[in-house]
Amino acid sequence: MIPEHLVDLSRLQCAATALYHFLFVPLTLGMVWLLLIMESVYVMTGKVVWKDMTRFWGKLFGINFALGVTTGITLEFQFGTNWAYYSHYVGDIFGAPLAIEGLMAFFLESTFIGLFFFGWDRLSRTKHLLVTMLMAVGTNLSALWILIANGWMQNPVGAEFNYQTMRMEMTDFWAIVFNPDAQAKFVHTVSAGYVTGAMFVLSISSWYLLKGRDLEFARRSFRVAAAFGLASVLSVIVLGDESGYTVGEAQQTKLAAIEAMWETQPAPASFTVVAWPNQAESRNDWSVEIPWVMGLIGTRSVTKRIPGIAEIKAKNRERIVDGIAAVTALEALRKHRGEGEADARKAFEAHKADLGFGLLLKKYVVDVRQATPAMIDLAVDDTIPRVMPMFWSFRLMVGLGFTMLALFVLAFWSTLKVACVQKPWLLKWALWMLPVPWISCELGWFVAEYGRQPWTIYGVLPTHLSVSTLSVESLYGSLAGFVGFYTLLLVVEVYLMVKFARQGPGSLGTGRYQGEPALA
Amino acid sequence: MLDYATLKVIWWLLVGVLLVGFAIMDGHDMGVGTLLPFVGRSDVERRVVINTVGPHWDGNQVWFITAGGAIFAAWPVVYATAFSGFYWAMMAVLWALFFRPVGFDYRSKIHNATWRSSWDWGLFVGGAVPPLIFGVAFGNLLQGVPFQFDQYLVSSYTGTFWQLLNPFALLAGVVSSAMITMHGGTYLALRTEGAIQRRAVKGALVAAAVMVPAFLAAGLWLRIGGIQGFVITSAIEPGALADPLAKTVARDALGWWLNYQRQPLLWLLPALGAVAPLLAMGLLAARRTGLAFVASSLAIAGVIGTAGAAMFPFVMPSSSMPNASLTVWDSTSSHLTLGLMFWATVIFMPLIIFYTGWAYRVMRGKVTVARIQADEHGAY
């Protein structure tokens, strides 16, 4: 059997590398559009300040992008290095969007980012604008394909298990592309990136305004960021609600854990605002609830029920027991290739919908037929992620989302006034809000992926079977290497970011701004 | 829709095209990284060297990412078995590559000699280590890799990292390193002038002079040095479902030479691998740098093609459980996925080549000291 420790370390490394990567991705996703907006205004009006804005914010964007690329390389290969069985088992489906991402999007983004930085003097204004646009399109298409792959992990549609090849195989590509989970996740995630980009520009512009420097530059930047941020944050919240809705369809378990719904309530369910979940006793020690609201959000109806954790567990228990028959039949099919296949195949076809649930028992016993009731209990408990971290991460994320909404509303409103002078308290608030979108993004991924446990592919492949057969020592070594290396690079990145943000547009060396650097 | 067997062969060719594309495109900027500390003697010279690939390295690196993704999609079990088996080799490649994006972008952002020279060595590591390891990996593939499968097709690798560093594999590493260095030097010769160009030409000439004998020695070693190839001994059904445990495989001293015996035209590949570098040397000496770059690219195609043609239909033979060897016939994804990915490649690959070509056209011309000094804040 696979050592538990190896599974935990593999998960930790995957989580660490993915969360590091997502420190850089959302800013890229948002900044490309802000750069496109700024450059479009430059091309339309010919005012050079807009070109300087594009170049200066582009410089900061570049510092961030370098680490996005660095940390992204790992993720393309980590499925193979650390999740070998996963890669074999679902590569037929999961590999396709990753490869298409490379072909359709990442090439586009990476080729044109080079021209974005180096092509200013070699391209006409409109051609450079086209370059910026293709870079933005590439970046966002890239997110689309990655989230299609990720959405399939949450809601594996358009695929079927093949016992002869011992893996999942694609049956319907378009079902995978138009997977409602993937689509909702895409819009929610990229919008969160747009908010991050907007907050970045808003906060740093606020600092210039507070210092009273480069006012023409800072005011315009502030205005663009406020408008773009307001639209984006509204989109995050509305589309986040949409992904809440699809979670309700495909992944009721996640929803029940996020909402700490231990028992099924009569429809429409009430919404638990805050609570102290107690996993051991399957109840909340205390809670504050608003009647009806959860049912309305989760099902868009007043009559549909949302299953609670107890009900989900009862259903999962049946599926695990049925899964034992599926695993047994599969093993017979694998052992006697050809002989007595008809019977085993019939048995397998009858139970294969629950194969994944049967595999959950492999964590406790090699031969699932030997599973004791106690083991089945453990496997049933495993099907529910820990409620406390889910419940609170989600609430913190949503709370921060509404705080950002409030800021962007006020910031946008302040730009509508004729005088357009922002109050210092608003500027200070905007400055201190700088880290908030990053915290929300990371919390969002935590909820989405921790909430998927104990599965890598929901209902299909348990996490503990997905790992590579590596030594625990190797994992300690690589985990330490990644965390050490990334942290070092992050320190360098933040140092450069702060240095150039403080220097401001003067760092372009155009002679039009304060804080021009001395020439070397 | 194309039939399954045809698609399997097409995908073997496409993976080959992606690897050759990666070696030509990302290879030239890795070669530039390898030569950087030696060709650039002053800060501004190093900036010249870096800026020859400045606008392009990122797009070029996507060949690597896409090759990884394409192997995942087309040969999932190869992706799983190779990358987990070669775990520490992959970590070394990834960590070396980490130096590149940050090295390129951050190096010239601060005026400090230590800072800049640290990143220069980072770019050297990012350029020199990956080709060396890829060569070593190919050297191991040719000898077979110790891995097996259980009934669930869970793969386990029973070798160690140090075993990968055996003499033949290291020789293959030398071939690969020298080839990429030659290629980088040739590209630098094309994009620079004066002293930098002179040193780049010298670097490329030395590298090519190492590469050709090393390549021939590796071939001789395979032939007479006791490295056995692999052959499938059961009937092959090219259109069958992909099940890597359904065949039998034996080791055979001439295993890697059978394809060349059956199809003598294939000898053109090793011939290209041996002659094209010599051609590149001559062209470099005559400062016909554009043609030299073409010759150097052909050399890369020849060398990678030589190894591929020797091993076909094997992709990753197993030394400890030969029947579990991964081949073109039994390691692919399903018919539907192969077909889909084929069309995706047919549509997007020409577009990629088109706009990459355009990007190089926009940035064409020699990178000079004057050009760097004129763009002090914009250039890398």
mmCIF file of N, CA, C and O in Angstrom, chain A residues 28-106:
data_model
loop_
_atom_site.group_PDB
_atom_site.id
_atom_site.type_symbol
_atom_site.label_atom_id
_atom_site.label_comp_id
_atom_site.label_asym_id
_atom_site.label_seq_id
_atom_site.Cartn_x
_atom_site.Cartn_y
_atom_site.Cartn_z
ATOM 1 N N THR A 28 -1.146 39.047 -13.638
ATOM 2 C CA THR A 28 -0.952 38.992 -15.089
ATOM 3 C C THR A 28 -2.292 39.076 -15.809
ATOM 4 O O THR A 28 -2.459 39.849 -16.753
ATOM 5 N N LEU A 29 -3.246 38.265 -15.342
ATOM 6 C CA LEU A 29 -4.554 38.224 -16.001
ATOM 7 C C LEU A 29 -5.214 39.593 -16.032
ATOM 8 O O LEU A 29 -5.845 39.968 -17.023
ATOM 9 N N GLY A 30 -5.080 40.343 -14.947
ATOM 10 C CA GLY A 30 -5.736 41.648 -14.881
ATOM 11 C C GLY A 30 -4.944 42.728 -15.602
ATOM 12 O O GLY A 30 -5.499 43.559 -16.320
ATOM 13 N N MET A 31 -3.629 42.703 -15.396
ATOM 14 C CA MET A 31 -2.799 43.780 -15.960
ATOM 15 C C MET A 31 -2.857 43.830 -17.483
ATOM 16 O O MET A 31 -2.797 44.909 -18.066
ATOM 17 N N VAL A 32 -2.958 42.661 -18.122
ATOM 18 C CA VAL A 32 -2.950 42.706 -19.593
ATOM 19 C C VAL A 32 -4.094 43.560 -20.117
ATOM 20 O O VAL A 32 -3.919 44.321 -21.067
ATOM 21 N N TRP A 33 -5.260 43.466 -19.479
ATOM 22 C CA TRP A 33 -6.384 44.286 -19.961
ATOM 23 C C TRP A 33 -6.175 45.754 -19.627
ATOM 24 O O TRP A 33 -6.501 46.644 -20.419
ATOM 25 N N LEU A 34 -5.641 46.011 -18.425
ATOM 26 C CA LEU A 34 -5.385 47.416 -18.068
ATOM 27 C C LEU A 34 -4.378 48.029 -19.031
ATOM 28 O O LEU A 34 -4.526 49.176 -19.463
ATOM 29 N N LEU A 35 -3.355 47.256 -19.380
ATOM 30 C CA LEU A 35 -2.365 47.752 -20.343
ATOM 31 C C LEU A 35 -3.027 48.005 -21.688
ATOM 32 O O LEU A 35 -2.747 49.011 -22.356
ATOM 33 N N LEU A 36 -3.914 47.102 -22.071
ATOM 34 C CA LEU A 36 -4.595 47.265 -23.353
ATOM 35 C C LEU A 36 -5.467 48.521 -23.350
ATOM 36 O O LEU A 36 -5.486 49.275 -24.330
ATOM 37 N N ILE A 37 -6.157 48.751 -22.242
ATOM 38 C CA ILE A 37 -7.002 49.951 -22.143
ATOM 39 C C ILE A 37 -6.131 51.210 -22.249
ATOM 40 O O ILE A 37 -6.411 52.126 -23.024
ATOM 41 N N MET A 38 -5.047 51.223 -21.467
ATOM 42 C CA MET A 38 -4.183 52.416 -21.459
ATOM 43 C C MET A 38 -3.591 52.671 -22.846
ATOM 44 O O MET A 38 -3.580 53.803 -23.333
ATOM 45 N N GLU A 39 -3.130 51.600 -23.470
ATOM 46 C CA GLU A 39 -2.509 51.783 -24.784
ATOM 47 C C GLU A 39 -3.547 52.182 -25.829
ATOM 48 O O GLU A 39 -3.250 52.962 -26.742
ATOM 49 N N SER A 40 -4.756 51.655 -25.694
ATOM 50 C CA SER A 40 -5.812 52.047 -26.640
ATOM 51 C C SER A 40 -6.071 53.550 -26.554
ATOM 52 O O SER A 40 -6.228 54.225 -27.578
ATOM 53 N N VAL A 41 -6.115 54.060 -25.329
ATOM 54 C CA VAL A 41 -6.333 55.496 -25.171
ATOM 55 C C VAL A 41 -5.171 56.262 -25.806
ATOM 56 O O VAL A 41 -5.372 57.277 -26.482
ATOM 57 N N TYR A 42 -3.972 55.753 -25.617
ATOM 58 C CA TYR A 42 -2.805 56.406 -26.241
ATOM 59 C C TYR A 42 -2.953 56.443 -27.758
ATOM 60 O O TYR A 42 -2.753 57.480 -28.401
ATOM 61 N N VAL A 43 -3.320 55.323 -28.331
ATOM 62 C CA VAL A 43 -3.432 55.267 -29.791
ATOM 63 C C VAL A 43 -4.555 56.173 -30.278
ATOM 64 O O VAL A 43 -4.430 56.853 -31.293
ATOM 65 N N MET A 44 -5.644 56.242 -29.504
ATOM 66 C CA MET A 44 -6.775 57.071 -29.945
ATOM 67 C C MET A 44 -6.513 58.560 -29.760
ATOM 68 O O MET A 44 -6.892 59.365 -30.587
ATOM 69 N N THR A 45 -5.881 58.934 -28.618
ATOM 70 C CA THR A 45 -5.709 60.364 -28.328
ATOM 71 C C THR A 45 -4.323 60.873 -28.693
ATOM 72 O O THR A 45 -4.135 62.072 -28.853
ATOM 73 N N GLY A 46 -3.351 59.969 -28.753
ATOM 74 C CA GLY A 46 -1.989 60.401 -29.044
ATOM 75 C C GLY A 46 -1.312 61.081 -27.864
ATOM 76 O O GLY A 46 -0.205 61.603 -27.989
ATOM 77 N N LYS A 47 -1.958 61.086 -26.688
ATOM 78 C CA LYS A 47 -1.334 61.720 -25.514
ATOM 79 C C LYS A 47 -0.261 60.814 -24.941
ATOM 80 O O LYS A 47 -0.530 59.662 -24.583
ATOM 81 N N VAL A 48 0.927 61.355 -24.795
ATOM 82 C CA VAL A 48 2.068 60.510 -24.479
ATOM 83 C C VAL A 48 2.004 59.956 -23.050
ATOM 84 O O VAL A 48 2.590 58.911 -22.743
ATOM 85 N N VAL A 49 1.257 60.648 -22.183
ATOM 86 C CA VAL A 49 1.166 60.141 -20.804
ATOM 87 C C VAL A 49 0.564 58.728 -20.779
ATOM 88 O O VAL A 49 0.937 57.885 -19.972
ATOM 89 N N TRP A 50 -0.336 58.463 -21.713
ATOM 90 C CA TRP A 50 -0.952 57.131 -21.760
ATOM 91 C C TRP A 50 0.056 56.077 -22.219
ATOM 92 O O TRP A 50 -0.004 54.930 -21.793
ATOM 93 N N LYS A 51 0.972 56.486 -23.085
ATOM 94 C CA LYS A 51 2.026 55.554 -23.481
ATOM 95 C C LYS A 51 2.946 55.277 -22.287
ATOM 96 O O LYS A 51 3.334 54.138 -22.023
ATOM 97 N N ASP A 52 3.272 56.358 -21.551
ATOM 98 C CA ASP A 52 4.119 56.177 -20.375
ATOM 99 C C ASP A 52 3.440 55.274 -19.350
ATOM 100 O O ASP A 52 4.089 54.460 -18.696
ATOM 101 N N MET A 53 2.131 55.433 -19.197
ATOM 102 C CA MET A 53 1.387 54.567 -18.273
ATOM 103 C C MET A 53 1.525 53.109 -18.707
ATOM 104 O O MET A 53 1.804 52.224 -17.909
ATOM 105 N N THR A 54 1.312 52.884 -19.999
ATOM 106 C CA THR A 54 1.410 51.506 -20.499
ATOM 107 C C THR A 54 2.803 50.949 -20.231
ATOM 108 O O THR A 54 2.964 49.813 -19.805
ATOM 109 N N ARG A 55 3.811 51.793 -20.464
ATOM 110 C CA ARG A 55 5.179 51.285 -20.314
ATOM 111 C C ARG A 55 5.548 51.086 -18.846
ATOM 112 O O ARG A 55 6.198 50.103 -18.495
ATOM 113 N N PHE A 56 5.130 52.031 -18.000
ATOM 114 C CA PHE A 56 5.512 51.889 -16.597
ATOM 115 C C PHE A 56 4.790 50.716 -15.931
ATOM 116 O O PHE A 56 5.400 49.856 -15.302
ATOM 117 N N TRP A 57 3.461 50.673 -16.094
ATOM 118 C CA TRP A 57 2.738 49.543 -15.485
ATOM 119 C C TRP A 57 3.167 48.247 -16.154
ATOM 120 O O TRP A 57 3.188 47.188 -15.526
ATOM 121 N N GLY A 58 3.551 48.341 -17.421
ATOM 122 C CA GLY A 58 4.067 47.165 -18.125
ATOM 123 C C GLY A 58 5.372 46.667 -17.519
ATOM 124 O O GLY A 58 5.634 45.465 -17.470
ATOM 125 N N LYS A 59 6.175 47.606 -17.048
ATOM 126 C CA LYS A 59 7.445 47.228 -16.425
ATOM 127 C C LYS A 59 7.175 46.395 -15.163
ATOM 128 O O LYS A 59 7.783 45.338 -14.948
ATOM 129 N N LEU A 60 6.258 46.870 -14.343
ATOM 130 C CA LEU A 60 5.910 46.124 -13.124
ATOM 131 C C LEU A 60 5.270 44.784 -13.498
ATOM 132 O O LEU A 60 5.543 43.748 -12.885
ATOM 133 N N PHE A 61 4.434 44.822 -14.517
ATOM 134 C CA PHE A 61 3.810 43.598 -15.028
ATOM 135 C C PHE A 61 4.880 42.587 -15.439
ATOM 136 O O PHE A 61 4.779 41.392 -15.149
ATOM 137 N N GLY A 62 5.948 43.070 -16.066
ATOM 138 C CA GLY A 62 7.024 42.182 -16.511
ATOM 139 C C GLY A 62 7.745 41.515 -15.343
ATOM 140 O O GLY A 62 8.084 40.328 -15.400
ATOM 141 N N ILE A 63 7.964 42.290 -14.287
ATOM 142 C CA ILE A 63 8.640 41.727 -13.104
ATOM 143 C C ILE A 63 7.796 40.595 -12.532
ATOM 144 O O ILE A 63 8.310 39.543 -12.139
ATOM 145 N N ASN A 64 6.496 40.810 -12.504
ATOM 146 C CA ASN A 64 5.577 39.784 -12.014
ATOM 147 C C ASN A 64 5.507 38.600 -12.973
ATOM 148 O O ASN A 64 5.529 37.442 -12.562
ATOM 149 N N PHE A 65 5.475 38.910 -14.264
ATOM 150 C CA PHE A 65 5.291 37.854 -15.266
ATOM 151 C C PHE A 65 6.444 36.854 -15.231
ATOM 152 O O PHE A 65 6.238 35.644 -15.392
ATOM 153 N N ALA A 66 7.669 37.364 -14.982
ATOM 154 C CA ALA A 66 8.833 36.468 -14.958
ATOM 155 C C ALA A 66 8.630 35.345 -13.941
ATOM 156 O O ALA A 66 8.921 34.177 -14.223
ATOM 157 N N LEU A 67 8.105 35.691 -12.780
ATOM 158 C CA LEU A 67 7.896 34.631 -11.789
ATOM 159 C C LEU A 67 6.676 33.782 -12.108
ATOM 160 O O LEU A 67 6.615 32.614 -11.735
ATOM 161 N N GLY A 68 5.714 34.351 -12.799
ATOM 162 C CA GLY A 68 4.580 33.543 -13.257
ATOM 163 C C GLY A 68 5.053 32.430 -14.175
ATOM 164 O O GLY A 68 4.644 31.277 -14.059
ATOM 165 N N VAL A 69 5.978 32.781 -15.089
ATOM 166 C CA VAL A 69 6.526 31.781 -16.004
ATOM 167 C C VAL A 69 7.351 30.756 -15.227
ATOM 168 O O VAL A 69 7.201 29.541 -15.387
ATOM 169 N N THR A 70 8.203 31.270 -14.345
ATOM 170 C CA THR A 70 9.075 30.379 -13.565
ATOM 171 C C THR A 70 8.265 29.321 -12.817
ATOM 172 O O THR A 70 8.539 28.119 -12.907
ATOM 173 N N THR A 71 7.261 29.788 -12.079
ATOM 174 C CA THR A 71 6.495 28.851 -11.255
ATOM 175 C C THR A 71 5.536 28.025 -12.104
ATOM 176 O O THR A 71 5.106 26.962 -11.675
ATOM 177 N N GLY A 72 5.224 28.527 -13.290
ATOM 178 C CA GLY A 72 4.304 27.792 -14.158
ATOM 179 C C GLY A 72 4.937 26.558 -14.784
ATOM 180 O O GLY A 72 4.257 25.553 -15.008
ATOM 181 N N ILE A 73 6.253 26.622 -15.068
ATOM 182 C CA ILE A 73 6.927 25.474 -15.688
ATOM 183 C C ILE A 73 6.696 24.232 -14.841
ATOM 184 O O ILE A 73 6.397 23.153 -15.353
ATOM 185 N N THR A 74 6.844 24.397 -13.535
ATOM 186 C CA THR A 74 6.689 23.262 -12.620
ATOM 187 C C THR A 74 5.343 22.578 -12.821
ATOM 188 O O THR A 74 5.261 21.347 -12.838
ATOM 189 N N LEU A 75 4.306 23.389 -12.941
ATOM 190 C CA LEU A 75 2.964 22.809 -12.935
ATOM 191 C C LEU A 75 2.691 21.962 -14.173
ATOM 192 O O LEU A 75 1.906 21.020 -14.126
ATOM 193 N N GLU A 76 3.349 22.294 -15.294
ATOM 194 C CA GLU A 76 3.141 21.502 -16.510
ATOM 195 C C GLU A 76 3.737 20.103 -16.344
ATOM 196 O O GLU A 76 3.284 19.159 -16.967
ATOM 197 N N PHE A 77 4.777 19.994 -15.507
ATOM 198 C CA PHE A 77 5.485 18.721 -15.407
ATOM 199 C C PHE A 77 5.217 17.979 -14.108
ATOM 200 O O PHE A 77 5.518 16.800 -13.997
ATOM 201 N N GLN A 78 4.661 18.658 -13.146
ATOM 202 C CA GLN A 78 4.492 18.033 -11.831
ATOM 203 C C GLN A 78 3.488 16.882 -11.841
ATOM 204 O O GLN A 78 3.606 15.948 -11.053
ATOM 205 N N PHE A 79 2.526 16.942 -12.750
ATOM 206 C CA PHE A 79 1.592 15.807 -12.845
ATOM 207 C C PHE A 79 2.371 14.532 -13.152
ATOM 208 O O PHE A 79 2.081 13.471 -12.625
ATOM 209 N N GLY A 80 3.359 14.650 -14.009
ATOM 210 C CA GLY A 80 4.167 13.489 -14.357
ATOM 211 C C GLY A 80 5.127 13.097 -13.262
ATOM 212 O O GLY A 80 5.245 11.929 -12.914
ATOM 213 N N THR A 81 5.817 14.092 -12.690
ATOM 214 C CA THR A 81 6.823 13.741 -11.693
ATOM 215 C C THR A 81 6.180 13.213 -10.415
ATOM 216 O O THR A 81 6.638 12.221 -9.859
ATOM 217 N N ASN A 82 5.122 13.863 -9.952
ATOM 218 C CA ASN A 82 4.585 13.515 -8.639
ATOM 219 C C ASN A 82 3.217 12.842 -8.643
ATOM 220 O O ASN A 82 2.788 12.307 -7.629
ATOM 221 N N TRP A 83 2.527 12.887 -9.747
ATOM 222 C CA TRP A 83 1.188 12.292 -9.808
ATOM 223 C C TRP A 83 1.120 11.349 -11.002
ATOM 224 O O TRP A 83 0.262 11.480 -11.879
ATOM 225 N N ALA A 84 2.055 10.392 -11.000
ATOM 226 C CA ALA A 84 2.205 9.528 -12.169
ATOM 227 C C ALA A 84 0.954 8.691 -12.416
ATOM 228 O O ALA A 84 0.502 8.555 -13.551
ATOM 229 N N TYR A 85 0.384 8.132 -11.368
ATOM 230 C CA TYR A 85 -0.768 7.283 -11.620
ATOM 231 C C TYR A 85 -1.957 8.105 -12.096
ATOM 232 O O TYR A 85 -2.709 7.700 -12.984
ATOM 233 N N TYR A 86 -2.103 9.267 -11.526
ATOM 234 C CA TYR A 86 -3.109 10.216 -12.007
ATOM 235 C C TYR A 86 -2.897 10.485 -13.503
ATOM 236 O O TYR A 86 -3.846 10.442 -14.292
ATOM 237 N N SER A 87 -1.644 10.746 -13.873
ATOM 238 C CA SER A 87 -1.343 11.099 -15.268
ATOM 239 C C SER A 87 -1.698 9.957 -16.208
ATOM 240 O O SER A 87 -2.215 10.184 -17.297
ATOM 241 N N HIS A 88 -1.387 8.740 -15.779
ATOM 242 C CA HIS A 88 -1.769 7.603 -16.608
ATOM 243 C C HIS A 88 -3.289 7.448 -16.655
ATOM 244 O O HIS A 88 -3.873 7.232 -17.715
ATOM 245 N N TYR A 89 -3.915 7.578 -15.492
ATOM 246 C CA TYR A 89 -5.329 7.228 -15.353
ATOM 247 C C TYR A 89 -6.239 8.212 -16.087
ATOM 248 O O TYR A 89 -7.270 7.822 -16.633
ATOM 249 N N VAL A 90 -5.870 9.469 -16.111
ATOM 250 C CA VAL A 90 -6.750 10.469 -16.739
ATOM 251 C C VAL A 90 -6.064 11.298 -17.820
ATOM 252 O O VAL A 90 -6.659 12.229 -18.357
ATOM 253 N N GLY A 91 -4.816 10.948 -18.163
ATOM 254 C CA GLY A 91 -4.086 11.736 -19.158
ATOM 255 C C GLY A 91 -4.810 11.826 -20.492
ATOM 256 O O GLY A 91 -4.690 12.820 -21.207
ATOM 257 N N ASP A 92 -5.569 10.793 -20.811
ATOM 258 C CA ASP A 92 -6.304 10.785 -22.081
ATOM 259 C C ASP A 92 -7.249 11.982 -22.181
ATOM 260 O O ASP A 92 -7.511 12.489 -23.266
ATOM 261 N N ILE A 93 -7.757 12.414 -21.042
ATOM 262 C CA ILE A 93 -8.664 13.564 -21.029
ATOM 263 C C ILE A 93 -7.910 14.815 -20.592
ATOM 264 O O ILE A 93 -7.938 15.843 -21.253
ATOM 265 N N PHE A 94 -7.230 14.712 -19.462
ATOM 266 C CA PHE A 94 -6.629 15.870 -18.814
ATOM 267 C C PHE A 94 -5.470 16.457 -19.612
ATOM 268 O O PHE A 94 -5.232 17.671 -19.579
ATOM 269 N N GLY A 95 -4.732 15.587 -20.319
ATOM 270 C CA GLY A 95 -3.583 16.079 -21.082
ATOM 271 C C GLY A 95 -3.997 16.982 -22.233
ATOM 272 O O GLY A 95 -3.282 17.922 -22.589
ATOM 273 N N ALA A 96 -5.170 16.691 -22.822
ATOM 274 C CA ALA A 96 -5.577 17.430 -24.025
ATOM 275 C C ALA A 96 -5.710 18.937 -23.787
ATOM 276 O O ALA A 96 -5.093 19.727 -24.518
ATOM 277 N N PRO A 97 -6.479 19.373 -22.780
ATOM 278 C CA PRO A 97 -6.551 20.829 -22.590
ATOM 279 C C PRO A 97 -5.200 21.456 -22.259
ATOM 280 O O PRO A 97 -4.937 22.592 -22.658
ATOM 281 N N LEU A 98 -4.323 20.719 -21.571
ATOM 282 C CA LEU A 98 -3.006 21.292 -21.278
ATOM 283 C C LEU A 98 -2.210 21.492 -22.565
ATOM 284 O O LEU A 98 -1.563 22.523 -22.758
ATOM 285 N N ALA A 99 -2.264 20.490 -23.438
ATOM 286 C CA ALA A 99 -1.519 20.612 -24.694
ATOM 287 C C ALA A 99 -2.132 21.706 -25.569
ATOM 288 O O ALA A 99 -1.421 22.497 -26.194
ATOM 289 N N ILE A 100 -3.459 21.762 -25.611
ATOM 290 C CA ILE A 100 -4.115 22.796 -26.417
ATOM 291 C C ILE A 100 -3.795 24.178 -25.850
ATOM 292 O O ILE A 100 -3.587 25.139 -26.598
ATOM 293 N N GLU A 101 -3.705 24.272 -24.537
ATOM 294 C CA GLU A 101 -3.320 25.540 -23.912
ATOM 295 C C GLU A 101 -1.978 26.012 -24.460
ATOM 296 O O GLU A 101 -1.809 27.178 -24.810
ATOM 297 N N GLY A 102 -1.031 25.069 -24.524
ATOM 298 C CA GLY A 102 0.282 25.434 -25.061
ATOM 299 C C GLY A 102 0.183 25.917 -26.493
ATOM 300 O O GLY A 102 0.684 26.986 -26.854
ATOM 301 N N LEU A 103 -0.513 25.126 -27.318
ATOM 302 C CA LEU A 103 -0.576 25.414 -28.746
ATOM 303 C C LEU A 103 -1.364 26.682 -29.057
ATOM 304 O O LEU A 103 -0.976 27.502 -29.882
ATOM 305 N N MET A 104 -2.512 26.833 -28.396
ATOM 306 C CA MET A 104 -3.423 27.913 -28.774
ATOM 307 C C MET A 104 -3.109 29.203 -28.032
ATOM 308 O O MET A 104 -3.247 30.292 -28.599
ATOM 309 N N ALA A 105 -2.689 29.080 -26.761
ATOM 310 C CA ALA A 105 -2.650 30.268 -25.917
ATOM 311 C C ALA A 105 -1.258 30.671 -25.453
ATOM 312 O O ALA A 105 -0.865 31.829 -25.586
ATOM 313 N N PHE A 106 -0.512 29.720 -24.904
ATOM 314 C CA PHE A 106 0.728 30.106 -24.250
ATOM 315 C C PHE A 106 1.773 30.582 -25.262
ATOM 316 O O PHE A 106 2.541 31.510 -24.987
#
